[in-house]
Coordinates of C-alpha atoms in Angstrom, one line a residue:
M282 CA 45.2 -18.1 -12.0
L283 CA 41.5 -17.6 -12.6
T284 CA 39.8 -14.5 -11.5
R285 CA 37.1 -14.8 -8.8
E286 CA 34.3 -14.4 -11.3
E287 CA 35.8 -17.0 -13.7
A288 CA 36.2 -19.5 -10.8
V289 CA 32.6 -18.9 -9.7
A290 CA 31.4 -19.5 -13.3
R291 CA 33.4 -22.7 -13.5
I292 CA 32.1 -24.0 -10.2
Q293 CA 28.5 -23.4 -11.3
Q294 CA 29.1 -25.6 -14.3
L295 CA 30.1 -28.5 -12.2
P296 CA 27.6 -31.3 -11.2
P297 CA 25.6 -30.3 -8.2
D298 CA 27.2 -32.9 -5.9
Q299 CA 30.7 -31.3 -6.6
Q300 CA 29.7 -27.6 -6.3
A301 CA 29.8 -27.4 -2.5
E302 CA 33.3 -28.8 -2.1
A303 CA 34.7 -26.7 -4.9
A304 CA 33.0 -23.5 -3.5
Q305 CA 34.6 -24.2 -0.1
L306 CA 38.1 -24.5 -1.7
A307 CA 37.5 -21.3 -3.7
L308 CA 36.5 -19.5 -0.5
K309 CA 39.8 -20.4 1.1
V310 CA 41.7 -19.2 -2.0
Y311 CA 39.8 -16.0 -2.8
G312 CA 38.3 -15.1 0.5
P313 CA 34.8 -13.6 0.9
A314 CA 33.5 -11.7 -2.1
P315 CA 34.1 -7.9 -1.8
Q316 CA 30.5 -7.1 -2.3
T317 CA 30.5 -3.6 -0.9
N318 CA 32.8 -2.3 -3.5
R319 CA 31.7 -4.5 -6.4
F320 CA 28.1 -3.5 -6.3
A321 CA 28.4 0.1 -4.9
E322 CA 27.1 1.7 -8.2
T323 CA 24.0 -0.4 -8.3
R324 CA 23.1 -0.6 -4.6
Y325 CA 20.2 1.9 -5.1
D326 CA 19.7 1.2 -8.8
P327 CA 18.2 -2.3 -9.0
A328 CA 17.0 -1.8 -12.6
A329 CA 20.6 -1.2 -13.7
Y330 CA 21.8 -4.3 -11.7
I331 CA 19.0 -6.4 -13.2
K332 CA 19.9 -5.4 -16.7
K333 CA 23.7 -5.8 -16.2
Y334 CA 23.8 -9.0 -14.2
L335 CA 20.5 -10.8 -14.7
G336 CA 20.0 -10.0 -18.3
W337 CA 16.5 -8.5 -18.4
E338 CA 15.0 -5.1 -18.1
P339 CA 12.1 -4.0 -15.8
W340 CA 9.2 -2.3 -17.5
S341 CA 7.7 0.9 -16.3
G342 CA 4.1 2.1 -15.9
D343 CA 2.9 5.4 -14.5
E344 CA 1.4 6.8 -11.3
N345 CA -2.1 5.5 -12.0
H346 CA -1.0 2.2 -13.7
P347 CA 2.2 1.1 -12.1
G348 CA 4.7 -1.3 -13.6
Q349 CA 7.7 -3.1 -12.3
Q350 CA 9.8 0.1 -12.1
Q351 CA 7.3 1.7 -9.7
V352 CA 7.6 -1.2 -7.3
I353 CA 11.4 -1.0 -7.5
D354 CA 11.2 2.7 -6.6
A355 CA 9.2 1.9 -3.4
Y356 CA 11.8 -0.8 -2.5
V357 CA 14.7 1.6 -3.0
L358 CA 13.0 4.3 -0.9
A359 CA 12.3 1.8 2.0
L360 CA 16.0 0.9 2.0
R361 CA 17.2 4.5 2.0
Q362 CA 14.8 5.4 4.8
Q363 CA 15.8 2.5 7.0
H364 CA 19.5 3.3 6.6
E365 CA 18.8 6.9 7.5
R366 CA 16.7 5.9 10.5
K367 CA 19.4 3.6 11.8
A368 CA 22.0 6.4 11.5
Y369 CA 19.7 8.9 13.2
E370 CA 18.8 6.7 16.1
A371 CA 22.4 5.8 16.6
G372 CA 23.3 9.5 16.4
F373 CA 26.4 8.7 14.5
L374 CA 27.3 7.3 11.1
S375 CA 30.3 5.0 11.1
E376 CA 32.7 4.6 8.2
E377 CA 31.5 1.1 7.6
D378 CA 27.8 2.1 7.4
A379 CA 28.7 5.2 5.3
A380 CA 29.1 2.8 2.4
Y381 CA 25.3 2.2 2.6
C382 CA 24.5 5.9 3.1
P383 CA 26.7 7.7 0.5
W384 CA 24.5 10.7 0.7
L385 CA 25.3 11.3 4.4
K386 CA 28.7 12.3 5.8
P387 CA 30.3 10.0 8.4
G388 CA 30.1 11.3 11.9
P389 CA 27.2 12.9 14.0
V390 CA 23.7 12.7 12.4
S391 CA 20.9 15.0 13.1
A392 CA 17.4 15.4 11.7
A393 CA 18.6 18.3 9.5
D394 CA 20.9 15.8 7.7
L395 CA 18.2 13.4 6.7
Q396 CA 17.0 13.4 3.0
Y397 CA 14.6 10.4 2.8
W398 CA 13.1 9.9 6.3
Q399 CA 12.0 12.1 9.2
P400 CA 11.6 11.1 12.8
R401 CA 8.2 9.4 13.5
Q402 CA 7.6 8.8 9.8
T403 CA 6.3 5.2 9.1
I404 CA 8.5 3.4 6.7
K405 CA 6.7 1.3 4.2
N406 CA 9.1 -1.6 4.0
R407 CA 6.5 -4.2 3.2
I408 CA 5.6 -4.1 -0.4
R409 CA 2.4 -5.7 -1.5
L410 CA 1.7 -6.6 -5.1
E411 CA -1.6 -7.8 -6.5
A412 CA -1.6 -8.5 -10.2
G413 CA -3.2 -10.1 -13.2
H414 CA -1.7 -13.1 -14.9
T415 CA 1.8 -13.0 -16.5
V416 CA 2.6 -9.4 -15.9
G417 CA 5.9 -10.2 -14.3
K418 CA 5.3 -10.1 -10.6
T419 CA 7.3 -13.3 -9.8
K420 CA 10.1 -12.2 -12.1
L421 CA 10.2 -8.8 -10.4
I422 CA 10.5 -10.3 -6.9
D423 CA 13.2 -12.7 -8.3
G424 CA 15.2 -9.6 -9.5
L425 CA 14.9 -7.7 -6.2
V426 CA 15.7 -10.8 -4.0
N427 CA 18.9 -11.3 -6.0
H428 CA 19.6 -7.6 -5.8
F429 CA 19.3 -7.6 -2.0
F430 CA 21.4 -10.7 -1.6
D431 CA 24.3 -9.1 -3.6
H432 CA 24.2 -5.6 -2.2
F433 CA 23.4 -5.9 1.6
T434 CA 25.9 -8.0 3.6
P435 CA 25.3 -10.1 5.6
C436 CA 21.7 -10.8 4.6
V437 CA 19.3 -13.5 5.8
G438 CA 16.3 -14.2 3.6
Y439 CA 13.4 -16.6 3.2
C440 CA 11.1 -17.1 0.3
F441 CA 7.7 -18.7 0.9
A442 CA 5.1 -20.3 -1.2
P443 CA 2.1 -22.5 -0.2
T444 CA 3.5 -25.8 -1.6
G445 CA 6.8 -27.3 -2.4
E446 CA 5.9 -27.4 -6.1
Q447 CA 5.2 -23.7 -6.1
I448 CA 8.3 -22.5 -4.3
H449 CA 10.5 -24.9 -6.4
D450 CA 9.0 -24.3 -9.8
L451 CA 8.0 -20.6 -9.6
L452 CA 9.9 -18.1 -7.5
F453 CA 13.0 -20.0 -6.7
K454 CA 13.3 -21.4 -10.2
E455 CA 13.4 -17.8 -11.4
I456 CA 16.0 -16.8 -8.8
K457 CA 18.3 -19.7 -9.7
S458 CA 17.8 -19.3 -13.4
D459 CA 18.7 -15.6 -13.4
R460 CA 21.7 -16.2 -11.1
R461 CA 23.5 -19.2 -12.6
G462 CA 26.6 -18.6 -14.8
K463 CA 26.7 -14.9 -14.0
G464 CA 29.7 -14.9 -11.7
L465 CA 27.6 -13.6 -8.8
P466 CA 28.5 -14.3 -5.2
G467 CA 27.6 -17.5 -3.4
R468 CA 26.6 -21.1 -4.2
V469 CA 23.3 -21.8 -6.0
M470 CA 21.6 -24.9 -4.7
D471 CA 18.2 -26.4 -5.0
L472 CA 16.3 -24.1 -2.6
E473 CA 19.1 -22.0 -1.4
I474 CA 21.7 -19.5 -2.4
R475 CA 24.5 -19.1 0.2
V476 CA 27.8 -17.3 0.8
D477 CA 28.2 -18.5 4.4
D478 CA 26.3 -19.2 7.6
E479 CA 25.5 -15.5 8.0
H480 CA 24.6 -14.7 4.4
F481 CA 22.0 -16.8 2.6
I482 CA 18.5 -17.0 1.2
K483 CA 16.3 -20.1 1.4
G484 CA 13.1 -21.2 -0.2
K485 CA 10.4 -22.8 2.0
A486 CA 7.0 -24.3 1.4
T487 CA 4.5 -23.6 4.1
N488 CA 2.9 -27.0 3.8
N489 CA 3.8 -30.1 2.0
A490 CA 2.3 -31.5 -1.2
S491 CA 0.5 -34.3 0.6
G492 CA -1.1 -32.2 3.2
S493 CA 0.3 -34.3 6.0
G494 CA 1.8 -31.5 8.0
T495 CA 3.2 -28.0 7.8
E496 CA 6.8 -26.8 7.7
R497 CA 7.0 -24.1 10.4
A498 CA 8.4 -20.8 9.3
Q499 CA 11.2 -20.6 11.9
G500 CA 14.4 -18.8 10.9
Q501 CA 17.1 -16.5 12.0
H502 CA 17.4 -12.8 11.3
G503 CA 20.4 -10.6 11.0
K504 CA 21.7 -7.2 10.0
Y505 CA 19.8 -7.3 6.7
N506 CA 16.6 -9.4 6.2
I507 CA 14.5 -10.1 3.2
Y508 CA 11.3 -12.1 3.0
A509 CA 9.3 -12.9 -0.1
L510 CA 5.8 -14.4 -0.1
D511 CA 4.7 -15.6 -3.5
E512 CA 1.2 -16.8 -4.2
A513 CA 0.6 -15.1 -0.8
E514 CA -3.1 -15.8 -0.6
G515 CA -2.4 -19.4 0.1
I516 CA 0.2 -18.9 2.8
A517 CA -0.8 -19.9 6.3
D518 CA -1.3 -17.4 9.1
F519 CA 1.7 -18.7 11.1
V520 CA 4.1 -17.5 8.4
W521 CA 2.7 -14.0 8.6
N522 CA 3.2 -14.1 12.4
A523 CA 6.7 -15.5 12.1
I524 CA 7.7 -12.7 9.7
D525 CA 6.4 -10.1 12.2
S526 CA 8.9 -11.6 14.7
M527 CA 11.8 -12.0 12.3
T528 CA 11.5 -8.4 11.1
S529 CA 11.8 -7.0 14.6
G530 CA 15.5 -6.1 14.2
G531 CA 17.8 -5.1 11.5
I532 CA 17.0 -3.6 8.1
S533 CA 14.1 -5.6 6.5
I534 CA 12.2 -5.8 3.3
V535 CA 9.1 -7.9 2.9
F536 CA 7.6 -8.7 -0.6
M537 CA 4.2 -10.2 -0.9
S538 CA 2.5 -11.0 -4.2
A539 CA -0.7 -12.7 -5.4
N540 CA -3.3 -13.0 -8.1
P541 CA -6.1 -11.9 -5.7
R542 CA -9.2 -14.0 -5.5
T543 CA -10.6 -13.1 -2.1
R544 CA -10.9 -10.2 0.4
S545 CA -10.8 -12.4 3.4
S546 CA -7.1 -13.5 3.2
K547 CA -4.2 -12.3 5.3
F548 CA -2.7 -11.0 2.0
H549 CA -5.7 -8.8 1.3
K550 CA -5.8 -7.4 4.9
Q551 CA -2.1 -6.5 4.8
K552 CA -3.0 -3.4 2.8
N553 CA -4.6 -1.9 5.9
N554 CA -1.2 -1.8 7.7
S555 CA 0.6 1.6 7.8
N556 CA 4.0 0.0 6.9
V557 CA 2.6 -1.6 3.7
K558 CA 2.9 -0.1 0.2
S559 CA 0.4 -1.6 -2.1
F560 CA 0.5 -1.9 -5.9
R561 CA -1.8 -3.3 -8.5
I562 CA -0.5 -4.3 -12.0
S563 CA -3.3 -4.9 -14.5
C564 CA -2.9 -6.9 -17.7
I565 CA -4.8 -4.2 -19.7
H566 CA -2.0 -1.6 -19.0
H567 CA 0.9 -3.9 -19.7
P568 CA 3.2 -2.7 -22.6
N569 CA 2.6 -5.9 -24.6
V570 CA -1.2 -5.4 -24.5
V571 CA -1.1 -1.6 -25.2
A572 CA 1.3 -2.0 -28.1
G573 CA -0.2 -5.2 -29.5
R574 CA 3.3 -6.8 -29.8
E575 CA 5.9 -8.4 -27.6
V576 CA 7.6 -5.5 -26.0
V577 CA 8.4 -7.5 -22.8
P578 CA 9.5 -11.1 -23.7
G579 CA 7.4 -13.9 -22.3
A580 CA 4.8 -11.6 -20.7
V581 CA 1.0 -11.3 -21.2
K582 CA -0.2 -10.6 -24.8
R583 CA -3.2 -8.7 -26.2
Q584 CA -4.7 -11.9 -27.5
Y585 CA -5.1 -13.2 -23.9
V586 CA -6.9 -10.0 -22.9
E587 CA -9.2 -10.3 -25.9
E588 CA -10.0 -13.9 -25.1
M589 CA -10.8 -13.1 -21.5
I590 CA -13.0 -10.1 -22.6
E591 CA -14.9 -12.5 -24.9
K592 CA -15.5 -15.0 -22.1
H593 CA -15.9 -12.8 -19.1
C594 CA -17.1 -9.3 -20.0
E595 CA -20.2 -7.7 -21.4
V596 CA -20.6 -4.5 -23.4
V597 CA -22.4 -1.7 -21.5
T598 CA -23.4 1.8 -22.4
E599 CA -21.9 3.8 -19.6
H600 CA -19.1 3.5 -17.0
S601 CA -19.7 2.4 -13.4
E602 CA -17.0 2.6 -10.9
D603 CA -18.8 0.2 -8.6
D604 CA -18.6 -2.4 -11.4
H605 CA -15.0 -1.7 -12.4
T606 CA -16.0 -1.0 -16.0
F607 CA -13.1 -0.2 -18.4
D608 CA -12.4 0.8 -22.0
L609 CA -9.3 0.3 -24.1
P610 CA -7.5 2.7 -26.6
F611 CA -7.5 0.0 -29.3
P612 CA -10.1 -2.1 -31.1
V613 CA -10.9 -5.5 -29.4
I614 CA -11.4 -8.5 -31.6
T615 CA -13.7 -11.3 -30.3
K616 CA -15.9 -13.9 -31.9
D617 CA -18.8 -11.3 -31.9
G618 CA -16.7 -9.0 -34.2
T619 CA -14.5 -6.0 -33.7
H620 CA -15.4 -3.7 -30.8
P621 CA -14.0 -0.2 -31.6
A622 CA -11.6 1.6 -29.3
G623 CA -13.5 3.2 -26.4
T624 CA -16.1 0.4 -26.1
I625 CA -17.1 0.1 -22.4
F626 CA -16.8 -3.4 -20.9
K627 CA -18.2 -4.7 -17.6
P628 CA -16.1 -7.5 -16.2
N629 CA -17.2 -10.5 -14.1
A630 CA -15.4 -11.8 -11.0
E631 CA -13.0 -14.1 -12.9
F632 CA -11.9 -11.2 -15.2
L633 CA -11.4 -9.0 -12.1
F634 CA -8.7 -11.2 -10.5
R635 CA -7.2 -12.9 -13.6
V636 CA -6.8 -9.7 -15.7
L637 CA -7.3 -6.6 -13.6
G638 CA -5.7 -8.0 -10.4
I639 CA -8.7 -7.0 -8.3
A640 CA -10.1 -9.2 -5.6
P641 CA -13.8 -9.6 -6.4
A642 CA -16.2 -8.4 -3.7
N643 CA -17.7 -11.2 -1.6
I644 CA -21.5 -11.3 -2.0
S645 CA -21.7 -11.3 1.8
D646 CA -19.8 -8.0 2.0
K647 CA -21.9 -5.2 3.5
N648 CA -20.2 -1.9 2.9
L649 CA -21.5 1.5 1.9
I650 CA -18.5 2.5 -0.2
T651 CA -17.1 0.1 -2.9
V652 CA -13.5 -0.2 -3.8
G653 CA -14.2 0.7 -7.4
R654 CA -15.8 4.0 -6.3
F655 CA -12.9 4.8 -4.0
E656 CA -10.4 4.1 -6.8
G657 CA -12.3 6.1 -9.3
A658 CA -12.1 9.1 -6.9
C659 CA -8.3 8.7 -6.7
K660 CA -7.9 8.7 -10.4
R661 CA -10.3 11.3 -11.8
E662 CA -9.5 15.0 -12.4
A663 CA -10.9 17.4 -9.8
P664 CA -14.3 18.8 -10.7
V665 CA -15.1 22.5 -10.7
E666 CA -16.4 23.6 -7.2
D667 CA -16.9 26.9 -5.6
P668 CA -13.3 28.1 -4.8
Q669 CA -14.6 30.3 -1.9
R670 CA -16.0 27.3 0.0
A671 CA -14.0 24.8 2.0
R672 CA -14.9 22.1 4.7
M673 CA -12.6 20.5 7.3
G674 CA -13.1 17.2 9.1
V675 CA -11.2 16.5 12.3
D676 CA -11.0 13.1 14.0
V677 CA -9.5 13.1 17.4
S678 CA -7.4 10.3 18.9
R679 CA -8.8 8.4 22.0
Y680 CA -6.3 5.6 22.6
G681 CA -2.6 5.2 22.7
R682 CA -2.1 3.7 19.2
D683 CA -4.7 6.0 17.6
Y684 CA -3.9 9.2 15.8
G685 CA -6.0 12.2 15.0
T686 CA -6.5 13.4 11.4
L687 CA -7.4 16.6 9.6
Y688 CA -9.0 16.4 6.2
I689 CA -9.8 19.3 3.9
R690 CA -12.3 19.5 1.0
H691 CA -11.7 22.4 -1.4
R692 CA -12.0 23.0 -5.1
G693 CA -13.3 19.5 -5.8
R694 CA -10.4 17.8 -4.0
V695 CA -10.1 16.1 -0.6
W696 CA -6.8 15.4 1.1
R697 CA -5.3 14.7 4.5
A698 CA -3.7 17.8 5.7
A699 CA -2.3 16.6 9.0
Q700 CA -2.0 13.7 11.5
F701 CA -1.9 14.2 15.3
W702 CA -0.1 11.7 17.5
Q703 CA -0.8 13.2 20.9
Q704 CA -3.8 14.4 22.8
D705 CA -2.7 18.0 22.8
T706 CA -5.6 20.5 22.2
N707 CA -3.1 23.3 21.6
E708 CA -1.4 21.3 18.8
Y709 CA -4.7 20.4 17.2
A710 CA -5.9 24.0 17.3
R711 CA -2.6 25.4 16.0
V712 CA -2.4 23.1 13.0
I713 CA -6.1 23.6 12.1
K714 CA -5.7 27.3 12.4
D715 CA -2.6 27.3 10.2
E716 CA -4.4 25.3 7.5
A717 CA -7.5 27.5 7.7
L718 CA -5.5 30.7 7.2
K719 CA -3.8 29.1 4.2
L720 CA -7.3 28.6 2.7
A721 CA -8.2 32.2 3.5
K722 CA -5.2 33.3 1.5
Q723 CA -6.5 31.2 -1.4
G724 CA -9.8 33.2 -1.4
V725 CA -12.0 30.9 0.8
K726 CA -14.8 32.9 2.4
S727 CA -16.9 30.0 3.8
L728 CA -15.2 27.5 6.1
H729 CA -17.0 25.0 8.3
I730 CA -14.9 22.8 10.7
R731 CA -16.5 19.5 11.8
V732 CA -14.8 18.1 14.9
D733 CA -15.4 14.6 16.3
G734 CA -16.8 15.3 19.8
G735 CA -16.8 11.7 21.1
G736 CA -14.9 11.0 24.2
G737 CA -14.8 14.6 25.4
F738 CA -11.4 15.5 24.1
G739 CA -12.7 17.2 21.0
G740 CA -14.5 19.8 23.2
G741 CA -11.2 21.5 24.1
V742 CA -10.2 21.8 20.4
I743 CA -13.6 23.2 19.5
D744 CA -13.5 25.9 22.2
K745 CA -10.1 27.1 21.1
L746 CA -11.3 27.4 17.5
K747 CA -14.6 29.0 18.3
N748 CA -13.0 31.7 20.4
D749 CA -10.2 32.5 18.0
T750 CA -11.0 36.1 16.8
E751 CA -8.4 35.9 14.0
L752 CA -10.1 32.9 12.5
R753 CA -13.6 34.5 12.8
G754 CA -12.3 37.6 11.1
A755 CA -10.7 35.7 8.2
F756 CA -14.0 34.3 6.9
T757 CA -17.5 35.7 6.2
D758 CA -19.0 32.3 7.1
F759 CA -17.0 30.6 9.8
R760 CA -18.5 27.7 11.8
V761 CA -17.2 25.0 14.1
Y762 CA -19.4 22.0 14.8
E763 CA -19.0 19.4 17.6
V764 CA -20.1 16.1 16.0
H765 CA -21.3 13.0 17.8
F766 CA -21.3 10.1 15.5
N767 CA -23.9 8.2 17.6
A768 CA -26.4 11.1 17.3
T769 CA -29.7 10.7 15.6
A770 CA -29.5 10.6 11.8
Q771 CA -31.4 13.2 9.8
D772 CA -33.0 10.4 7.8
E773 CA -34.3 8.2 10.6
K774 CA -36.2 5.9 8.2
S775 CA -33.0 4.8 6.5
Y776 CA -30.1 5.1 9.0
H777 CA -29.7 4.3 12.7
D778 CA -27.3 7.1 13.5
L779 CA -25.4 10.1 12.2
I780 CA -22.2 8.3 11.2
T781 CA -24.1 5.8 9.1
Q782 CA -25.8 8.5 7.2
A783 CA -22.6 10.5 6.9
M784 CA -20.8 7.5 5.4
A785 CA -23.7 6.9 3.0
E786 CA -23.5 10.5 1.9
A787 CA -19.8 10.2 1.5
A788 CA -20.4 7.3 -0.9
E789 CA -22.5 9.6 -3.1
T790 CA -19.9 12.4 -2.8
L791 CA -17.2 10.0 -4.0
K792 CA -18.9 9.8 -7.4
G793 CA -17.8 13.4 -8.2
I794 CA -14.7 14.4 -6.3
R795 CA -11.0 13.7 -6.4
I796 CA -9.0 12.2 -3.5
E797 CA -5.4 13.6 -3.4
R798 CA -2.6 11.4 -2.2
P799 CA -4.8 9.0 -0.2
P800 CA -3.1 7.4 2.8
E801 CA -2.7 3.6 2.7
T802 CA -5.3 3.2 5.5
L803 CA -8.0 5.3 3.9
E804 CA -9.3 2.7 1.5
A805 CA -9.9 0.1 4.2
D806 CA -11.4 2.7 6.6
L807 CA -14.0 3.6 3.9
C808 CA -14.5 0.3 2.0
E809 CA -14.2 -2.3 4.7
R810 CA -16.3 -0.7 7.5
L811 CA -19.4 -2.9 7.5
Y812 CA -23.0 -2.2 8.3
E813 CA -25.9 -4.3 9.4
W814 CA -29.7 -4.0 9.3
V815 CA -31.3 -3.2 12.7
N816 CA -34.7 -2.3 13.9
H817 CA -35.0 1.3 14.8
K818 CA -38.4 2.6 15.9
G819 CA -40.1 -0.3 14.1
V820 CA -38.2 0.3 10.8
D821 CA -35.3 -1.7 9.4
V822 CA -32.4 0.7 9.0
K823 CA -28.7 0.5 8.3
K824 CA -26.2 0.8 11.1
L825 CA -22.5 1.2 10.6
E826 CA -20.2 -0.8 12.9
T827 CA -18.7 1.4 15.7
K828 CA -15.0 2.3 16.1
L829 CA -14.7 -0.2 18.9
E830 CA -16.0 -3.0 16.6
F831 CA -13.7 -1.9 13.8
R832 CA -10.6 -1.9 16.0
K833 CA -11.2 -5.5 17.3
P834 CA -8.4 -7.9 16.3
K835 CA -10.7 -10.0 14.2
R836 CA -11.7 -7.0 12.2
L837 CA -9.1 -4.3 11.3
G838 CA -7.3 -4.1 14.7
R839 CA -7.1 -0.3 14.7
S840 CA -9.3 2.8 14.7
P841 CA -10.7 4.2 11.4
D842 CA -9.1 7.6 12.1
D843 CA -8.6 8.4 8.4
G844 CA -12.0 7.3 7.4
D845 CA -13.8 9.4 10.1
G846 CA -11.8 12.5 9.3
F847 CA -12.5 12.1 5.6
V848 CA -16.3 11.6 6.1
L849 CA -16.5 14.7 8.3
S850 CA -14.9 16.8 5.6
V851 CA -17.1 15.6 2.7
A852 CA -20.5 15.1 4.4
P853 CA -23.1 17.7 3.2
D854 CA -23.9 20.7 5.3
F855 CA -27.5 19.7 6.0
L856 CA -26.3 16.9 8.4
F857 CA -24.8 19.5 10.7
K858 CA -27.6 22.1 10.9
T859 CA -27.8 23.8 14.3
R860 CA -29.9 26.3 16.1
E861 CA -28.6 28.7 18.7
V862 CA -30.7 29.4 21.8
G863 CA -28.9 31.9 24.0
S864 CA -25.5 30.5 24.6
L865 CA -26.5 26.9 23.7
E866 CA -26.3 25.3 20.3
F867 CA -28.4 22.4 19.2
R868 CA -28.1 20.2 16.1
I869 CA -31.5 19.9 14.4

C-alpha cells in the first residue's frame, strides 16, 4: 500500500478533472492528514519549512535594509503573541492548544508565564510590504501562505489581487507551483487549495477583467485565518473593510504588498495603524545587486539597477534626505561611463517606486516634515550632544481611544519612553519622575519638561511635577512648562500658532538627531500632518491642521499623540521662554 505522501503525489499527477474524486477516495482510506505532528518542528521556523518542502531559501537583510527573513520574523512573532494572548485570556492552556504553544506548560496561564506578549500590548499581525521590482515579495507571501496552511489547522484563507489575471498569474501561480508534487496536504486546484470545508485557501479577484462588476469579498472565518493582498494599491476599499470584519475572531495574519506608486491609497494609509508592521525592500540592497551576481535565482540583477540609474537618476554633489539621494558601494556603469563607488545619485519619482520601493510624494502634499528626512533620522548614528542636558515632551490623552506619550531627547537621540492609556495624573507624574531620575543618574543637570496643557488635564500633571522637591533637587536647571499648541507663535510672520512653528523647528532638528525605535505611528504623525496658508494679521502664514482635523475619518482617524510628544521633546528652548511675575508665569 502507498504511503499518504506517495498517494498525494500520485493524485497531483492526475488530470485536473480526476484529482477531486481521487482525493476524496484517499481521504476515506488515509483519513485527515496528521498536520500537527508532521509539521511540529517547522511551525515557528518558516524558513526551514520553505527550504525543505518548497525548495527555495529566503534571503536575509538587516535592521536598516530588511529582506525576506526579517518579514518572516515579524510573521512568527505575531503568531506566537496571538497564541499567548489566547491562552492568557482563557486563563488556561489545554493539551490540544499546547501543541501550538510548546514554550508554555498546559494548565493555568498567568502574565508571569508569557514570553512574547504582555497584556494590553498591540499585536502587529498585519504585515505590510512595499518593495521595488523583482525582490521576491510575491514569492515570500507564497511561502508564508503555504506555511500557514500546513501548520495551523483548520485554517481559512483568502488571497486577493485587483484582477483575475493578477491573482491567477502571480500570487496563486506561485502558491500552486511551489506546492504541486511535494506530498503536502490538500488538493491543489485552479484558485484554491483545500483539505476540507473547514480548511482551505482561495484566490479572489476584486474586480473582473472587463470591469463590468466586482466580486465581493465575502468569506467565512475560523480558528485560524490568513489573508494576502497582492498588488494591494489596486484593491478596492470594500476588501479592506471585509478583512476588518473577517479578522474579528480567531488567530489571524494579514499580508499586504505592493510596488508603491501613491500616498493616497488604502495600502499606503495602512501603515498608520498600530497593528501593522511595515517593511520596505529596496532593489539596491538585494543580494544580487550588492554581489553583482545571481545569489538569489530569478531575482533582480545589478544590470537592472544600473539601467534605471541611467534613465531616472542624476548625479549630485551632496546627500539630501528630502530627495532620497543614495550612493552604492560599487561602481555603476551607464552609457555616460563608469561612476565610482560612492557617487551620489538623486532619483526621480519612477526610480523611487520601481527600485527603492518608496511611494513618491504627491506634488499637492503640504507637510512640514518629509518621509526622507524622517527615515534619515531613524538610520543615522546619534550626534554628539551635551550629556548634561535633556528635554522631555508629554502629550496627554483627551479621548477614549487616545493615549498619552512621553518622549525624551538626550545625547543626540530621541525615543518614546512611555505610553499612558488612562487619564490618571498620578500615573503620568510617577512615570515621568522615574524617567527623570534615571536621567539624573546618567549625569543630566538640565531637564526641561514640556507638557501639553490643552483640555485642562495636563495641569494636574504639571502641578505634581513642579511641586516635587526630589525632582527639583536632582537637577541644577529643572523646569516644567505648560504648553498650549494654539498659543501665538514666536515668529508671527511665518507661522499661525505655536504647534506649527514647533513642527517646523522639529523638521530642522531631524536633520541632525537620531530617532531610536520609532513607533509605527510616529512617521505618519510627523510626515502626514498637513498645513495650509492662512491670513494672519495681514500676512500669509503656515497653519498646521489641528488634532481634531487629523483624527477625522477622512484623514488619519486618530489623534497624533506620538507626533505631539515627539515635537515637544525636540523643539528648541526659545519657543518656551517664560517670565515669572509673583506666583504667575507667562510665556513670552
